Coordinates of C-alpha atoms and ligand atoms in Angstrom, one line a residue:
M7 CA -24.1 5.7 -7.4
T8 CA -27.4 4.9 -5.7
L9 CA -27.9 2.7 -2.6
S10 CA -30.8 0.1 -2.7
F11 CA -33.4 0.0 0.0
W12 CA -31.7 -3.2 1.4
Q13 CA -28.2 -1.7 1.3
H14 CA -29.3 1.4 3.1
A15 CA -31.2 -0.5 5.7
T16 CA -28.1 -2.6 6.5
R17 CA -25.6 0.2 6.8
E18 CA -23.3 0.1 9.8
P19 CA -24.1 2.1 13.0
E20 CA -23.3 5.7 12.9
V21 CA -19.9 6.9 14.2
R22 CA -19.5 10.0 16.3
A23 CA -16.3 12.0 16.6
D24 CA -15.0 15.3 17.6
V25 CA -13.0 15.7 14.4
A26 CA -13.4 13.7 11.2
I27 CA -10.5 13.8 8.8
V28 CA -11.5 12.9 5.3
G29 CA -8.6 11.5 3.2
G30 CA -6.1 9.0 4.5
G31 CA -2.9 10.5 2.8
V32 CA 0.1 12.1 4.3
V33 CA -1.8 15.4 5.0
G34 CA -4.9 13.8 6.6
C35 CA -2.9 11.4 8.7
S36 CA -0.4 14.1 9.8
T37 CA -3.3 16.3 10.9
A38 CA -4.7 13.4 12.9
Y39 CA -1.2 12.8 14.4
W40 CA -1.0 16.5 15.5
L41 CA -4.5 16.7 16.8
H42 CA -3.9 13.7 19.0
R43 CA -0.5 15.0 20.1
L44 CA -1.9 18.5 21.0
R45 CA -5.2 17.4 22.5
P46 CA -5.2 13.6 23.3
S47 CA -8.8 13.7 24.6
L48 CA -10.2 14.3 21.1
R49 CA -12.1 11.5 19.4
L50 CA -10.7 11.3 15.9
V51 CA -11.8 9.4 12.9
I52 CA -9.9 9.2 9.6
V53 CA -12.4 8.5 6.7
E54 CA -10.7 7.2 3.6
A55 CA -12.4 6.0 0.3
G56 CA -9.8 3.2 -0.3
M57 CA -7.0 1.9 1.8
L58 CA -4.7 4.2 3.7
A59 CA -2.3 6.0 1.3
Q60 CA -4.5 5.0 -1.5
G61 CA -3.8 8.3 -3.3
A62 CA -0.7 10.2 -4.3
S63 CA 0.7 9.7 -0.8
G64 CA 1.1 6.0 -1.4
R65 CA 2.2 6.4 -5.1
N66 CA 5.1 8.9 -4.9
A67 CA 8.8 8.6 -5.1
G68 CA 9.3 9.2 -1.3
F69 CA 11.6 12.2 -1.8
L70 CA 11.7 14.6 1.2
L71 CA 13.1 17.8 -0.4
P72 CA 13.2 21.3 1.1
G73 CA 11.7 24.3 -0.7
T74 CA 9.1 24.2 -3.5
A75 CA 9.1 22.2 -6.8
A76 CA 11.1 25.0 -8.5
D77 CA 14.8 25.8 -7.9
Y78 CA 15.3 28.5 -5.3
A79 CA 16.3 31.3 -7.7
T80 CA 13.0 30.7 -9.6
A81 CA 11.1 30.5 -6.3
V82 CA 12.5 33.9 -5.3
A83 CA 11.6 35.4 -8.7
T84 CA 8.1 33.9 -8.5
Y85 CA 7.0 34.4 -5.0
G86 CA 9.4 37.2 -3.9
A87 CA 12.4 36.9 -1.6
E88 CA 10.5 37.1 1.7
R89 CA 7.8 34.6 0.8
A90 CA 10.3 32.2 -0.8
R91 CA 12.4 32.4 2.5
R92 CA 9.3 31.6 4.6
L93 CA 8.3 28.7 2.2
L94 CA 11.8 27.3 2.6
H95 CA 11.7 27.6 6.3
F96 CA 8.3 25.8 6.4
T97 CA 9.6 22.8 4.5
R98 CA 12.8 22.8 6.6
E99 CA 10.6 22.6 9.7
N100 CA 8.8 19.7 8.0
R101 CA 12.0 17.8 7.7
E102 CA 13.2 18.6 11.2
M103 CA 9.8 17.8 12.7
I104 CA 9.8 14.4 11.0
A105 CA 13.2 13.6 12.5
A106 CA 12.3 15.0 16.0
E107 CA 8.8 13.6 16.3
L108 CA 8.7 10.3 14.5
R109 CA 10.7 7.0 14.5
G110 CA 12.2 7.2 11.0
A111 CA 13.0 3.4 11.1
A112 CA 9.3 2.8 10.9
F113 CA 9.2 4.2 7.4
D114 CA 12.8 3.6 6.2
L115 CA 13.9 7.3 6.5
E116 CA 17.3 7.7 4.8
P117 CA 18.9 11.1 5.7
S118 CA 20.9 10.9 2.5
G119 CA 21.0 14.4 1.3
S120 CA 19.6 15.1 -2.2
L121 CA 20.8 16.2 -5.6
T122 CA 19.0 18.7 -7.9
V123 CA 20.6 18.1 -11.2
A124 CA 20.6 20.5 -14.2
G125 CA 19.3 19.2 -17.5
S126 CA 20.3 22.3 -19.4
A127 CA 22.8 25.2 -19.3
A128 CA 20.1 27.6 -18.3
E129 CA 19.0 25.4 -15.4
E130 CA 22.6 25.0 -14.3
A131 CA 22.9 28.8 -14.2
R132 CA 19.8 29.0 -12.0
L133 CA 21.1 26.3 -9.7
L134 CA 24.3 28.4 -9.3
D135 CA 22.3 31.5 -8.6
S136 CA 20.4 29.5 -6.0
V137 CA 23.5 28.6 -4.1
S138 CA 24.1 32.1 -2.7
L139 CA 20.5 32.8 -2.2
L140 CA 20.0 29.6 -0.2
R141 CA 23.1 30.2 1.9
A142 CA 22.0 33.8 2.6
D143 CA 18.7 32.3 3.9
G144 CA 20.6 29.9 6.2
M145 CA 20.4 26.8 4.2
P146 CA 23.7 24.9 3.7
V147 CA 24.2 23.7 0.1
A148 CA 27.0 22.8 -2.3
F149 CA 27.3 23.2 -6.0
I150 CA 28.9 20.2 -7.8
P151 CA 30.3 20.8 -11.2
R152 CA 29.2 18.9 -14.3
D153 CA 32.0 16.4 -14.5
E154 CA 31.9 15.5 -10.9
T155 CA 28.1 15.2 -10.9
N156 CA 28.3 12.7 -13.7
R157 CA 31.2 10.8 -12.0
R158 CA 29.4 10.6 -8.7
L159 CA 26.2 9.5 -10.2
V160 CA 27.8 7.0 -12.6
A161 CA 25.9 8.8 -15.2
R162 CA 26.4 10.8 -18.4
G163 CA 24.8 13.9 -20.0
Y164 CA 23.9 15.8 -16.8
G165 CA 24.9 19.4 -16.0
G166 CA 26.0 20.6 -12.6
A167 CA 24.1 19.8 -9.5
L168 CA 23.0 21.3 -6.1
Y169 CA 23.7 19.1 -3.2
V170 CA 21.3 19.7 -0.3
P171 CA 22.4 17.8 2.9
S172 CA 18.9 18.0 4.5
G173 CA 17.2 16.1 1.6
A174 CA 16.1 12.6 2.4
M175 CA 14.2 9.6 1.2
L176 CA 11.5 7.4 2.8
H177 CA 8.9 4.8 2.3
P178 CA 5.7 6.8 1.8
V179 CA 3.1 4.0 2.5
R180 CA 4.9 3.1 5.8
L181 CA 5.0 6.8 6.8
V182 CA 1.3 7.2 6.3
R183 CA 0.5 4.0 8.2
H184 CA 2.8 5.1 11.0
L185 CA 1.2 8.5 11.3
A186 CA -2.3 6.9 11.4
G187 CA -1.2 4.4 14.0
E188 CA 0.3 7.1 16.3
S189 CA -2.7 9.3 16.0
E190 CA -4.9 6.6 17.6
A191 CA -7.7 7.7 15.3
R192 CA -10.5 5.3 14.4
L193 CA -9.8 4.2 10.8
L194 CA -12.7 4.0 8.5
T195 CA -11.1 2.8 5.3
H196 CA -13.1 1.9 2.2
H197 CA -15.6 4.6 3.2
R198 CA -16.0 7.1 0.4
V199 CA -17.7 10.3 1.6
A200 CA -20.5 11.2 -0.8
T201 CA -22.0 14.2 0.9
L202 CA -21.3 16.4 3.8
Q203 CA -23.7 18.9 5.4
E204 CA -24.3 20.9 8.6
A205 CA -27.0 19.4 10.9
G206 CA -27.7 20.8 14.4
G207 CA -24.2 22.2 14.9
D208 CA -22.5 19.0 13.7
V209 CA -21.2 18.0 10.3
V210 CA -22.8 14.9 8.9
L211 CA -20.9 12.8 6.3
E212 CA -22.6 10.2 4.4
T213 CA -20.8 7.2 3.0
P214 CA -22.4 4.1 1.4
V215 CA -21.3 2.1 4.5
R216 CA -22.4 4.4 7.3
R217 CA -23.0 7.9 8.5
I218 CA -20.4 9.9 10.4
R219 CA -21.3 12.8 12.7
A220 CA -18.5 15.1 13.8
G221 CA -18.0 18.5 15.5
Q222 CA -15.5 19.5 12.9
V223 CA -14.2 18.2 9.6
V224 CA -10.8 18.4 7.8
L225 CA -10.9 17.7 4.1
A226 CA -7.5 16.5 3.2
L227 CA -8.5 15.3 -0.3
N228 CA -5.9 17.1 -2.4
A229 CA -6.7 16.4 -6.1
Y230 CA -10.1 14.9 -5.1
L231 CA -11.4 17.9 -3.3
P232 CA -13.5 19.3 -6.2
Q233 CA -15.2 15.9 -6.5
L234 CA -16.7 16.4 -3.1
V235 CA -17.0 20.2 -3.0
P236 CA -17.2 21.4 -6.7
A237 CA -17.2 25.1 -5.6
L238 CA -13.5 24.6 -4.7
S239 CA -12.5 23.5 -8.2
P240 CA -10.8 26.8 -9.0
F241 CA -8.1 26.0 -6.4
V242 CA -7.0 22.5 -7.4
R243 CA -6.9 20.5 -10.6
P244 CA -5.9 16.9 -11.1
V245 CA -2.7 16.1 -12.9
R246 CA -1.4 12.6 -13.3
A247 CA 2.2 11.5 -12.7
Q248 CA 3.7 8.1 -13.8
M249 CA 6.5 6.0 -12.4
L250 CA 8.3 2.7 -13.0
A251 CA 10.5 0.3 -11.0
T252 CA 13.2 -1.8 -12.6
E253 CA 14.4 -5.2 -11.8
P254 CA 17.2 -5.0 -9.2
A255 CA 20.5 -3.9 -10.7
A256 CA 23.7 -5.7 -9.7
S257 CA 24.8 -2.8 -7.6
R258 CA 23.6 0.3 -5.9
W259 CA 25.3 3.4 -7.4
L260 CA 22.7 6.0 -6.5
Q261 CA 22.9 6.8 -2.8
V262 CA 20.8 10.0 -3.0
P263 CA 17.5 10.9 -4.6
V264 CA 18.0 12.7 -7.9
Y265 CA 15.7 15.5 -9.0
S266 CA 16.5 16.6 -12.6
H267 CA 15.3 18.7 -15.5
E268 CA 13.4 21.2 -13.3
G269 CA 11.8 18.3 -11.4
Y270 CA 10.3 16.7 -14.6
Y271 CA 12.4 13.6 -13.9
Y272 CA 13.1 12.1 -10.5
L273 CA 14.9 8.8 -9.6
R274 CA 16.3 6.9 -6.7
Q275 CA 17.7 3.5 -6.1
L276 CA 16.7 1.1 -3.3
A277 CA 19.2 -0.9 -1.3
D278 CA 18.5 -4.0 -3.4
G279 CA 19.4 -2.2 -6.6
V280 CA 15.9 -1.5 -7.9
V281 CA 15.7 1.9 -9.7
L282 CA 12.5 4.0 -9.2
L283 CA 12.0 6.6 -11.9
G284 CA 9.2 9.1 -12.5
G285 CA 8.4 12.1 -14.6
A286 CA 8.2 12.9 -18.4
R287 CA 4.9 14.5 -17.7
H288 CA 5.9 17.6 -19.6
L289 CA 6.2 15.6 -22.9
H290 CA 2.5 14.5 -22.5
A291 CA 1.0 17.5 -20.9
D292 CA -2.5 17.1 -22.4
E293 CA -2.8 13.3 -21.7
E294 CA -1.7 13.8 -18.1
Q295 CA -4.6 15.9 -17.0
G296 CA -7.5 14.4 -15.1
Y297 CA -8.3 11.6 -12.7
E298 CA -7.7 8.5 -14.8
D299 CA -5.3 6.2 -12.9
T300 CA -3.5 4.5 -15.7
T301 CA -0.1 4.3 -17.3
T302 CA 0.5 5.0 -21.0
E303 CA 2.9 3.3 -23.3
A304 CA 4.3 6.5 -24.8
L305 CA 5.2 8.2 -21.5
Q306 CA 6.6 4.9 -20.0
A307 CA 8.8 4.6 -23.1
D308 CA 10.1 8.2 -22.5
L309 CA 10.9 7.3 -19.0
L310 CA 13.1 4.4 -20.2
R311 CA 14.7 6.6 -22.8
Y312 CA 15.8 9.0 -20.1
L313 CA 17.1 6.2 -17.9
H314 CA 19.0 4.4 -20.7
F315 CA 20.5 7.7 -22.0
H316 CA 21.8 9.0 -18.6
F317 CA 22.6 5.5 -17.1
P318 CA 23.6 3.2 -20.0
Q319 CA 24.4 0.5 -17.4
T320 CA 20.6 0.1 -17.0
R321 CA 19.9 -0.9 -20.6
G322 CA 19.6 -4.6 -19.9
L323 CA 17.3 -4.2 -16.8
G324 CA 13.7 -5.2 -17.1
V325 CA 10.8 -3.2 -15.7
R326 CA 9.2 -4.8 -12.7
H327 CA 6.3 -2.4 -12.1
R328 CA 4.6 0.6 -13.6
W329 CA 2.1 2.9 -11.9
S330 CA 0.4 6.2 -11.9
G331 CA -1.0 8.7 -9.3
V332 CA -3.0 11.9 -9.3
M333 CA -1.6 15.1 -7.9
G334 CA -3.5 18.2 -7.0
F335 CA -2.1 21.3 -8.7
S336 CA -3.0 24.8 -7.4
P337 CA -3.0 27.9 -9.5
D338 CA 0.3 29.1 -8.1
H339 CA 1.7 25.7 -7.3
L340 CA 1.6 26.2 -3.6
P341 CA -0.6 24.4 -1.1
V342 CA -4.0 26.1 -0.3
V343 CA -6.0 26.2 2.9
G344 CA -9.5 27.5 3.5
T345 CA -12.6 26.8 5.5
V346 CA -15.3 24.6 4.0
P347 CA -18.1 26.7 2.4
G348 CA -21.1 26.6 4.8
L349 CA -19.3 24.8 7.5
D350 CA -17.5 27.2 9.8
G351 CA -14.8 25.5 11.8
S352 CA -14.1 22.9 9.2
V353 CA -11.1 23.2 7.0
W354 CA -9.8 22.0 3.6
A355 CA -6.2 21.7 2.3
A356 CA -5.2 20.9 -1.2
G357 CA -2.9 21.9 -4.1
F358 CA 0.4 20.2 -2.9
T359 CA 1.4 20.2 -6.6
G360 CA 3.9 17.3 -6.7
H361 CA 5.6 18.3 -3.5
G362 CA 3.3 17.2 -0.7
M363 CA 5.9 15.0 1.1
G364 CA 8.0 18.1 1.6
F365 CA 5.1 19.9 3.2
G366 CA 2.8 17.3 4.6
F367 CA 3.8 16.6 8.2
R368 CA 4.4 20.3 9.0
F369 CA 1.1 21.1 7.2
G370 CA -0.7 18.6 9.5
R371 CA 0.4 20.7 12.4
L372 CA -0.9 23.9 10.7
L373 CA -4.3 22.2 10.1
A374 CA -4.4 20.9 13.7
D375 CA -3.7 24.5 15.0
V376 CA -6.5 25.8 12.8
V377 CA -9.0 23.2 14.0
L378 CA -8.0 23.9 17.7
G379 CA -8.6 27.6 17.2
T380 CA -4.9 28.5 17.9
P381 CA -4.6 32.3 17.3
H382 CA -2.5 33.1 14.2
P383 CA -1.2 29.7 13.4
D384 CA 2.3 29.9 12.1
G385 CA 2.3 29.5 8.3
L386 CA -1.4 30.1 7.7
E387 CA -1.1 33.4 5.9
L388 CA 1.5 31.7 3.6
F389 CA -1.1 29.3 2.3
S390 CA -4.5 31.0 2.9
V391 CA -7.0 30.8 0.0
R392 CA -7.2 34.6 0.4
R393 CA -4.3 35.1 -1.8
F394 CA -6.5 34.3 -4.8
P395 CA -9.1 36.7 -6.2
R396 CA -12.5 35.2 -5.3
P397 CA -14.0 33.4 -8.2
Q398 CA -17.7 33.9 -9.0
T399 CA -18.5 30.4 -8.3
A400 CA -16.6 29.7 -5.1
R401 CA -16.8 31.9 -2.0
P402 CA -15.0 29.9 0.6
S403 CA -14.4 31.7 3.9
V404 CA -11.0 31.8 5.6
P405 CA -10.0 30.0 8.7
A406 CA -10.3 31.9 12.0
G407 CA -6.9 33.1 13.4
E408 CA -5.6 34.5 10.2
Ligands
FAD512 C1 3.9 9.6 -9.0 C2 4.1 10.6 -8.0 C3 5.3 11.0 -7.5 C4 5.5 12.0 -6.5 N1 6.7 12.1 -5.9 C5 6.8 13.0 -4.8 C6 8.0 13.0 -4.1 O1 8.9 12.2 -4.3 N2 8.0 14.0 -3.1 C7 7.0 14.8 -2.8 O2 7.1 15.7 -1.9 N3 5.8 14.7 -3.4 C8 5.7 13.8 -4.4 N4 4.5 13.6 -5.1 C9 3.3 14.4 -4.6 C10 2.8 13.9 -3.2 O3 2.6 12.5 -3.3 C11 1.5 14.6 -2.9 O4 1.7 16.0 -2.9 C12 0.9 14.2 -1.5 O5 0.9 12.8 -1.4 C13 -0.5 14.7 -1.3 O6 -0.9 14.2 -0.1 P1 -2.4 14.4 0.3 O7 -2.6 13.7 1.6 O8 -2.8 15.8 0.3 O9 -3.3 13.7 -0.8 P2 -3.5 12.2 -1.2 O10 -2.4 11.4 -0.8 O11 -4.0 12.2 -2.6 O12 -4.8 11.8 -0.2 C14 -6.1 12.1 -0.5 C15 -6.9 10.8 -0.1 O13 -8.3 11.2 -0.2 C16 -8.9 9.9 -0.6 N5 -10.3 10.3 -1.0 C17 -10.6 10.9 -2.2 N6 -11.9 11.1 -2.3 C18 -12.4 10.7 -1.1 C19 -13.8 10.7 -0.6 N7 -14.8 11.2 -1.2 N8 -13.9 10.2 0.7 C20 -12.9 9.7 1.4 N9 -11.6 9.7 0.9 C21 -11.4 10.2 -0.3 C22 -8.1 9.3 -1.6 O14 -8.3 7.9 -1.7 C23 -6.7 9.6 -1.0 O15 -6.1 8.6 -0.3 C24 4.3 12.7 -6.0 C25 3.0 12.3 -6.5 C26 2.9 11.4 -7.5 C27 1.5 11.0 -8.0

């Protein structure tokens, strides 16, 4: 998009900051929170293209689950026992830090526990394998057999389930707003950053509305990172997810978030009986690639088929709302952090792969540590871009302190 002579001449005055955080989602606002908490004298600005929580952070199911998107036995097989244990620990810290640092009432935190429910015999076997692995790594969990799972959920057709006491639910938009408020950062919403470049030791961000000049920058853009820095496209790709909300049911029978069929379906119920359901992406893998923010009839029909099959009591319920959101998938499905090419001291984080609420608040602490130059920030080597071979097109450097 071009700016006319008149539009350019009437832009708002330049804003100066010590740190500019680009992206007003859970990761950006958590970073602002921790920067303020660790160094209150910093002048912070959050620069967001839309409203706060415009992206995936305002469109998700609000599940706060420990671990990665995969069950723990799969995570151990994929990442190795030591790395899986450290990832688990990182997400447990995320949960504990949210409870210790933030007023959960501000974002409807429900410490309900969570259920990971098997959709097949093979998945049930992996959940059973996960029980001993999780317990050995210090995580209390319980396996619930098939019949009891279905009885407890007032459902049919599910296999056994893993109950995780530390799982929780929250209101994601309220969480992001709360973090932004607590950070005392200046909020520049409806400011889409079009370019960023180094100028005289500062980083200059251009938006149609105004210029922002900062000492350091944090790019917390997740799926949208390659739109601003195309060289980083090897590390994150956009994948759409869709959800729906029903009319309120007469009663609330789901007290916990339910994550089923390897995470390809997820649902919860609000206090007023509304059922929130997402997933079915695996049935429409090609259509669900890219940035288009729209729902599709076919996928939404699959969501309802799933709901009506497992919960026949919902068959008469209308659908109140349907929506979509864009997630950022990394090549190995774990978050990635690196320094911005050409801007030493500035950092990017992306690739939260459908699980960013489980990482986000703790990740903000990690990014704040990197920005502040903390030696060897805890967790950095877990997520550093260095784990990937360097593509020919992208040569991002790695944060100091690693
Ligand atoms: C439907 C759905 C359900 C999900 N359910 C869960 C769940 O229950 N639990 C869970 O852990 N995770 C879930 N996720 C994933 C989770 O929402 C994400 O991993 C997480 O929100 C990523 O946070 P973020 O801050 O990195 O990115 P985002 O929230 O996407 O924030 C990036 C921000 O950058 C802004 N932006 C983009 N371009 C620019 C620009 N040029 N200038 C300025 N700003 C810009 C965007 O508007 C956006 O607000 C779900 C995702 C979706 C879509």
